[in-house]
C-alpha cells in the first residue's frame, strides 16, 4: 500500500478520535470517575481514634477524671518548679503513699536530697548546704569543719524540728498533688498536644491565666503537665504507678543532728 493510500485509509482502532467530540466525552467520563474514586477529598480523621475518649468530654469532667486518676495512683514522679510564698523550689521527687525520695533546691540556694520512709525523714546534702543553713555571713573554721562531717550523710530530721512539716511535705504524694492540681476560673478545653511522647488534651482555667492542665489521652487519664496560674511554676508528672523501693539508710550513714535543722529558704 502506498503512503498516500495509507493516509486515506480510515483510522479503525475502535478508540475515539483525539480532539473529537467522542474523545472529549470519554475524557470527561474519566474525570468524573476519578472524582468518585477519591471521594472528592480525603476522609475526615477522628481525633479521638485510639484514645481513652476523654477528649470528647467537657473540660470540667476531664479535670475530674484526671484528679480521680491521680488520687487512685500508688506512685508518681513529680518534677519542675513551684513558687511558694517565700521562695521558688525546684523539685524532682519520686513519691508514693508511704514516703518519697528526690532532690529539692531553692532559687539561688544549694540543693539537697530528701528521703522519707513512713514517719522517718532524712536530709542529705553537701557541706555548702550545711554552712549555708547554720550561719548568716562568713562561716568560721569550726562551722566548715562541722559541715564537712555532715556531708553525704543522711541527717535525721526529728518530728519536733520546726522544718519537719515543711520538708516532709515535699515527700508527701497526697499533699503535693492536692496542692498542685488546682485551677482557678472557668474551665474550657484547649489544644491537643503531646507531653513526653503521650497525646494529651489541655484543660484551661480562666482562659489559661488560672492554669493549664495536660491530661493523657492514652490509657488512664492521668495529669501529665501543669502550668500553674500566675506564673507560679510548671510541673510534670510521669511514671504513674511505677513501683520503686524506699529503705531507711544503714545506721553508719545516719547522723542525728539535734532538734534544730531549720531550713533557710534563701
PDB file of N, CA and C in Angstrom, residues 117-178:
ATOM      1  N   UNK A 117      10.669   7.587 104.813  1.00  0.00           N
ATOM      2  CA  UNK A 117      10.143   6.236 104.863  1.00  0.00           C
ATOM      3  C   UNK A 117       9.177   6.195 106.034  1.00  0.00           C
ATOM      4  N   UNK A 118       7.883   6.121 105.743  1.00  0.00           N
ATOM      5  CA  UNK A 118       6.839   6.237 106.767  1.00  0.00           C
ATOM      6  C   UNK A 118       7.016   7.569 107.492  1.00  0.00           C
ATOM      7  N   UNK A 119       7.291   7.548 108.795  1.00  0.00           N
ATOM      8  CA  UNK A 119       7.438   8.801 109.541  1.00  0.00           C
ATOM      9  C   UNK A 119       8.888   9.254 109.669  1.00  0.00           C
ATOM     10  N   UNK A 120       9.819   8.437 109.231  1.00  0.00           N
ATOM     11  CA  UNK A 120      11.232   8.801 109.361  1.00  0.00           C
ATOM     12  C   UNK A 120      11.660   9.656 108.177  1.00  0.00           C
ATOM     13  N   UNK A 121      12.210  10.841 108.494  1.00  0.00           N
ATOM     14  CA  UNK A 121      12.611  11.800 107.467  1.00  0.00           C
ATOM     15  C   UNK A 121      14.106  12.064 107.558  1.00  0.00           C
ATOM     16  N   UNK A 122      14.772  12.018 106.404  1.00  0.00           N
ATOM     17  CA  UNK A 122      16.212  12.250 106.340  1.00  0.00           C
ATOM     18  C   UNK A 122      16.525  13.301 105.287  1.00  0.00           C
ATOM     19  N   UNK A 123      17.570  14.073 105.570  1.00  0.00           N
ATOM     20  CA  UNK A 123      18.045  15.090 104.647  1.00  0.00           C
ATOM     21  C   UNK A 123      19.528  14.846 104.387  1.00  0.00           C
ATOM     22  N   UNK A 124      19.912  14.839 103.124  1.00  0.00           N
ATOM     23  CA  UNK A 124      21.319  14.647 102.759  1.00  0.00           C
ATOM     24  C   UNK A 124      21.755  15.790 101.864  1.00  0.00           C
ATOM     25  N   UNK A 125      22.922  16.354 102.154  1.00  0.00           N
ATOM     26  CA  UNK A 125      23.409  17.485 101.364  1.00  0.00           C
ATOM     27  C   UNK A 125      24.926  17.563 101.482  1.00  0.00           C
ATOM     28  N   UNK A 126      25.517  18.445 100.660  1.00  0.00           N
ATOM     29  CA  UNK A 126      26.960  18.625 100.742  1.00  0.00           C
ATOM     30  C   UNK A 126      27.282  19.662 101.818  1.00  0.00           C
ATOM     31  N   UNK A 127      28.567  19.896 102.031  1.00  0.00           N
ATOM     32  CA  UNK A 127      28.994  20.795 103.103  1.00  0.00           C
ATOM     33  C   UNK A 127      28.500  22.221 102.894  1.00  0.00           C
ATOM     34  N   UNK A 128      28.443  22.672 101.641  1.00  0.00           N
ATOM     35  CA  UNK A 128      27.995  24.040 101.377  1.00  0.00           C
ATOM     36  C   UNK A 128      26.571  24.272 101.883  1.00  0.00           C
ATOM     37  N   UNK A 129      25.742  23.255 101.765  1.00  0.00           N
ATOM     38  CA  UNK A 129      24.369  23.391 102.244  1.00  0.00           C
ATOM     39  C   UNK A 129      24.347  23.637 103.747  1.00  0.00           C
ATOM     40  N   UNK A 130      25.095  22.861 104.499  1.00  0.00           N
ATOM     41  CA  UNK A 130      25.068  22.977 105.950  1.00  0.00           C
ATOM     42  C   UNK A 130      25.687  24.284 106.422  1.00  0.00           C
ATOM     43  N   UNK A 131      26.725  24.740 105.762  1.00  0.00           N
ATOM     44  CA  UNK A 131      27.287  26.044 106.102  1.00  0.00           C
ATOM     45  C   UNK A 131      26.255  27.136 105.841  1.00  0.00           C
ATOM     46  N   UNK A 132      25.562  27.012 104.730  1.00  0.00           N
ATOM     47  CA  UNK A 132      24.537  27.980 104.340  1.00  0.00           C
ATOM     48  C   UNK A 132      23.408  28.000 105.359  1.00  0.00           C
ATOM     49  N   UNK A 133      23.070  26.860 105.932  1.00  0.00           N
ATOM     50  CA  UNK A 133      21.976  26.781 106.888  1.00  0.00           C
ATOM     51  C   UNK A 133      22.350  27.345 108.253  1.00  0.00           C
ATOM     52  N   UNK A 134      23.580  27.095 108.649  1.00  0.00           N
ATOM     53  CA  UNK A 134      23.934  27.366 110.041  1.00  0.00           C
ATOM     54  C   UNK A 134      24.298  28.816 110.336  1.00  0.00           C
ATOM     55  N   UNK A 135      24.780  29.532 109.346  1.00  0.00           N
ATOM     56  CA  UNK A 135      25.290  30.863 109.631  1.00  0.00           C
ATOM     57  C   UNK A 135      24.845  31.866 108.592  1.00  0.00           C
ATOM     58  N   UNK A 136      24.626  33.095 109.059  1.00  0.00           N
ATOM     59  CA  UNK A 136      24.445  34.233 108.169  1.00  0.00           C
ATOM     60  C   UNK A 136      25.800  34.932 108.092  1.00  0.00           C
ATOM     61  N   UNK A 137      26.276  35.111 106.871  1.00  0.00           N
ATOM     62  CA  UNK A 137      27.590  35.720 106.729  1.00  0.00           C
ATOM     63  C   UNK A 137      28.682  34.683 106.585  1.00  0.00           C
ATOM     64  N   UNK A 138      29.895  35.082 106.818  1.00  0.00           N
ATOM     65  CA  UNK A 138      31.058  34.223 106.614  1.00  0.00           C
ATOM     66  C   UNK A 138      31.163  33.185 107.735  1.00  0.00           C
ATOM     67  N   UNK A 139      31.169  31.904 107.384  1.00  0.00           N
ATOM     68  CA  UNK A 139      31.274  30.864 108.419  1.00  0.00           C
ATOM     69  C   UNK A 139      32.694  30.778 108.980  1.00  0.00           C
ATOM     70  N   UNK A 140      32.764  30.332 110.210  1.00  0.00           N
ATOM     71  CA  UNK A 140      34.069  30.166 110.850  1.00  0.00           C
ATOM     72  C   UNK A 140      34.671  28.829 110.434  1.00  0.00           C
ATOM     73  N   UNK A 141      35.926  28.614 110.827  1.00  0.00           N
ATOM     74  CA  UNK A 141      36.610  27.360 110.516  1.00  0.00           C
ATOM     75  C   UNK A 141      35.900  26.183 111.185  1.00  0.00           C
ATOM     76  N   UNK A 142      35.407  26.403 112.410  1.00  0.00           N
ATOM     77  CA  UNK A 142      34.716  25.314 113.110  1.00  0.00           C
ATOM     78  C   UNK A 142      33.382  24.995 112.427  1.00  0.00           C
ATOM     79  N   UNK A 143      32.716  26.025 111.886  1.00  0.00           N
ATOM     80  CA  UNK A 143      31.465  25.793 111.147  1.00  0.00           C
ATOM     81  C   UNK A 143      31.723  24.929 109.916  1.00  0.00           C
ATOM     82  N   UNK A 144      32.793  25.246 109.197  1.00  0.00           N
ATOM     83  CA  UNK A 144      33.131  24.494 107.992  1.00  0.00           C
ATOM     84  C   UNK A 144      33.487  23.051 108.326  1.00  0.00           C
ATOM     85  N   UNK A 145      34.188  22.882 109.434  1.00  0.00           N
ATOM     86  CA  UNK A 145      34.579  21.532 109.836  1.00  0.00           C
ATOM     87  C   UNK A 145      33.346  20.709 110.213  1.00  0.00           C
ATOM     88  N   UNK A 146      32.418  21.325 110.945  1.00  0.00           N
ATOM     89  CA  UNK A 146      31.193  20.623 111.326  1.00  0.00           C
ATOM     90  C   UNK A 146      30.370  20.266 110.086  1.00  0.00           C
ATOM     91  N   UNK A 147      30.346  21.176 109.110  1.00  0.00           N
ATOM     92  CA  UNK A 147      29.584  20.927 107.878  1.00  0.00           C
ATOM     93  C   UNK A 147      30.185  19.776 107.092  1.00  0.00           C
ATOM     94  N   UNK A 148      31.503  19.692 107.095  1.00  0.00           N
ATOM     95  CA  UNK A 148      32.161  18.591 106.355  1.00  0.00           C
ATOM     96  C   UNK A 148      31.811  17.237 106.953  1.00  0.00           C
ATOM     97  N   UNK A 149      31.600  17.184 108.254  1.00  0.00           N
ATOM     98  CA  UNK A 149      31.241  15.920 108.898  1.00  0.00           C
ATOM     99  C   UNK A 149      29.832  15.463 108.512  1.00  0.00           C
ATOM    100  N   UNK A 150      29.011  16.415 108.100  1.00  0.00           N
ATOM    101  CA  UNK A 150      27.645  16.084 107.703  1.00  0.00           C
ATOM    102  C   UNK A 150      27.528  15.788 106.211  1.00  0.00           C
ATOM    103  N   UNK A 151      28.552  16.139 105.460  1.00  0.00           N
ATOM    104  CA  UNK A 151      28.472  15.995 104.006  1.00  0.00           C
ATOM    105  C   UNK A 151      28.260  14.534 103.601  1.00  0.00           C
ATOM    106  N   UNK A 152      27.252  14.311 102.760  1.00  0.00           N
ATOM    107  CA  UNK A 152      26.984  12.968 102.264  1.00  0.00           C
ATOM    108  C   UNK A 152      26.304  12.049 103.252  1.00  0.00           C
ATOM    109  N   UNK A 153      26.002  12.549 104.450  1.00  0.00           N
ATOM    110  CA  UNK A 153      25.315  11.740 105.457  1.00  0.00           C
ATOM    111  C   UNK A 153      23.810  12.003 105.406  1.00  0.00           C
ATOM    112  N   UNK A 154      23.050  11.028 105.851  1.00  0.00           N
ATOM    113  CA  UNK A 154      21.612  11.206 105.991  1.00  0.00           C
ATOM    114  C   UNK A 154      21.347  11.758 107.390  1.00  0.00           C
ATOM    115  N   UNK A 155      20.991  13.014 107.457  1.00  0.00           N
ATOM    116  CA  UNK A 155      20.721  13.656 108.739  1.00  0.00           C
ATOM    117  C   UNK A 155      19.248  13.448 109.085  1.00  0.00           C
ATOM    118  N   UNK A 156      19.018  12.814 110.216  1.00  0.00           N
ATOM    119  CA  UNK A 156      17.645  12.536 110.635  1.00  0.00           C
ATOM    120  C   UNK A 156      16.990  13.838 111.107  1.00  0.00           C
ATOM    121  N   UNK A 157      15.811  14.119 110.563  1.00  0.00           N
ATOM    122  CA  UNK A 157      15.049  15.307 110.970  1.00  0.00           C
ATOM    123  C   UNK A 157      13.969  14.840 111.934  1.00  0.00           C
ATOM    124  N   UNK A 158      14.082  15.179 113.207  1.00  0.00           N
ATOM    125  CA  UNK A 158      13.088  14.696 114.182  1.00  0.00           C
ATOM    126  C   UNK A 158      11.741  15.376 113.988  1.00  0.00           C
ATOM    127  N   UNK A 159      10.658  14.703 114.356  1.00  0.00           N
ATOM    128  CA  UNK A 159       9.313  15.263 114.161  1.00  0.00           C
ATOM    129  C   UNK A 159       9.086  16.602 114.846  1.00  0.00           C
ATOM    130  N   UNK A 160       9.822  16.886 115.940  1.00  0.00           N
ATOM    131  CA  UNK A 160       9.623  18.156 116.632  1.00  0.00           C
ATOM    132  C   UNK A 160      10.498  19.273 116.076  1.00  0.00           C
ATOM    133  N   UNK A 161      11.266  18.978 115.031  1.00  0.00           N
ATOM    134  CA  UNK A 161      12.058  20.017 114.376  1.00  0.00           C
ATOM    135  C   UNK A 161      11.110  20.980 113.660  1.00  0.00           C
ATOM    136  N   UNK A 162      11.360  22.281 113.737  1.00  0.00           N
ATOM    137  CA  UNK A 162      10.484  23.243 113.060  1.00  0.00           C
ATOM    138  C   UNK A 162      10.365  23.021 111.556  1.00  0.00           C
ATOM    139  N   UNK A 163      11.357  22.378 110.942  1.00  0.00           N
ATOM    140  CA  UNK A 163      11.326  22.166 109.497  1.00  0.00           C
ATOM    141  C   UNK A 163      10.682  20.850 109.085  1.00  0.00           C
ATOM    142  N   UNK A 164      10.356  20.003 110.064  1.00  0.00           N
ATOM    143  CA  UNK A 164       9.872  18.672 109.703  1.00  0.00           C
ATOM    144  C   UNK A 164       8.620  18.730 108.832  1.00  0.00           C
ATOM    145  N   UNK A 165       7.649  19.536 109.226  1.00  0.00           N
ATOM    146  CA  UNK A 165       6.391  19.590 108.481  1.00  0.00           C
ATOM    147  C   UNK A 165       6.617  20.089 107.057  1.00  0.00           C
ATOM    148  N   UNK A 166       7.425  21.143 106.913  1.00  0.00           N
ATOM    149  CA  UNK A 166       7.674  21.698 105.592  1.00  0.00           C
ATOM    150  C   UNK A 166       8.444  20.712 104.709  1.00  0.00           C
ATOM    151  N   UNK A 167       9.510  20.133 105.266  1.00  0.00           N
ATOM    152  CA  UNK A 167      10.330  19.216 104.479  1.00  0.00           C
ATOM    153  C   UNK A 167       9.576  17.941 104.130  1.00  0.00           C
ATOM    154  N   UNK A 168       8.837  17.396 105.084  1.00  0.00           N
ATOM    155  CA  UNK A 168       8.103  16.167 104.806  1.00  0.00           C
ATOM    156  C   UNK A 168       7.011  16.399 103.771  1.00  0.00           C
ATOM    157  N   UNK A 169       6.524  17.646 103.672  1.00  0.00           N
ATOM    158  CA  UNK A 169       5.513  17.970 102.666  1.00  0.00           C
ATOM    159  C   UNK A 169       6.007  17.730 101.255  1.00  0.00           C
ATOM    160  N   UNK A 170       7.310  17.904 101.021  1.00  0.00           N
ATOM    161  CA  UNK A 170       7.881  17.643  99.705  1.00  0.00           C
ATOM    162  C   UNK A 170       7.895  16.150  99.374  1.00  0.00           C
ATOM    163  N   UNK A 171       7.731  15.309 100.374  1.00  0.00           N
ATOM    164  CA  UNK A 171       7.769  13.855 100.171  1.00  0.00           C
ATOM    165  C   UNK A 171       6.390  13.217 100.295  1.00  0.00           C
ATOM    166  N   UNK A 172       5.370  14.022 100.447  1.00  0.00           N
ATOM    167  CA  UNK A 172       4.014  13.523 100.666  1.00  0.00           C
ATOM    168  C   UNK A 172       3.231  13.609  99.355  1.00  0.00           C
ATOM    169  N   UNK A 173       2.951  12.472  98.755  1.00  0.00           N
ATOM    170  CA  UNK A 173       2.285  12.431  97.462  1.00  0.00           C
ATOM    171  C   UNK A 173       0.920  13.108  97.505  1.00  0.00           C
ATOM    172  N   UNK A 174       0.128  12.801  98.510  1.00  0.00           N
ATOM    173  CA  UNK A 174      -1.220  13.364  98.599  1.00  0.00           C
ATOM    174  C   UNK A 174      -1.174  14.871  98.798  1.00  0.00           C
ATOM    175  N   UNK A 175      -0.310  15.329  99.694  1.00  0.00           N
ATOM    176  CA  UNK A 175      -0.214  16.762  99.979  1.00  0.00           C
ATOM    177  C   UNK A 175       0.213  17.534  98.736  1.00  0.00           C
ATOM    178  N   UNK A 176       1.222  17.036  98.056  1.00  0.00           N
ATOM    179  CA  UNK A 176       1.715  17.733  96.870  1.00  0.00           C
ATOM    180  C   UNK A 176       0.673  17.770  95.759  1.00  0.00           C
ATOM    181  N   UNK A 177       0.070  16.628  95.461  1.00  0.00           N
ATOM    182  CA  UNK A 177      -0.903  16.587  94.372  1.00  0.00           C
ATOM    183  C   UNK A 177      -2.139  17.419  94.690  1.00  0.00           C
ATOM    184  N   UNK A 178      -2.608  17.361  95.931  1.00  0.00           N
ATOM    185  CA  UNK A 178      -3.772  18.164  96.314  1.00  0.00           C
ATOM    186  C   UNK A 178      -3.475  19.655  96.154  1.00  0.00           C
TER     187      UNK A 178
END
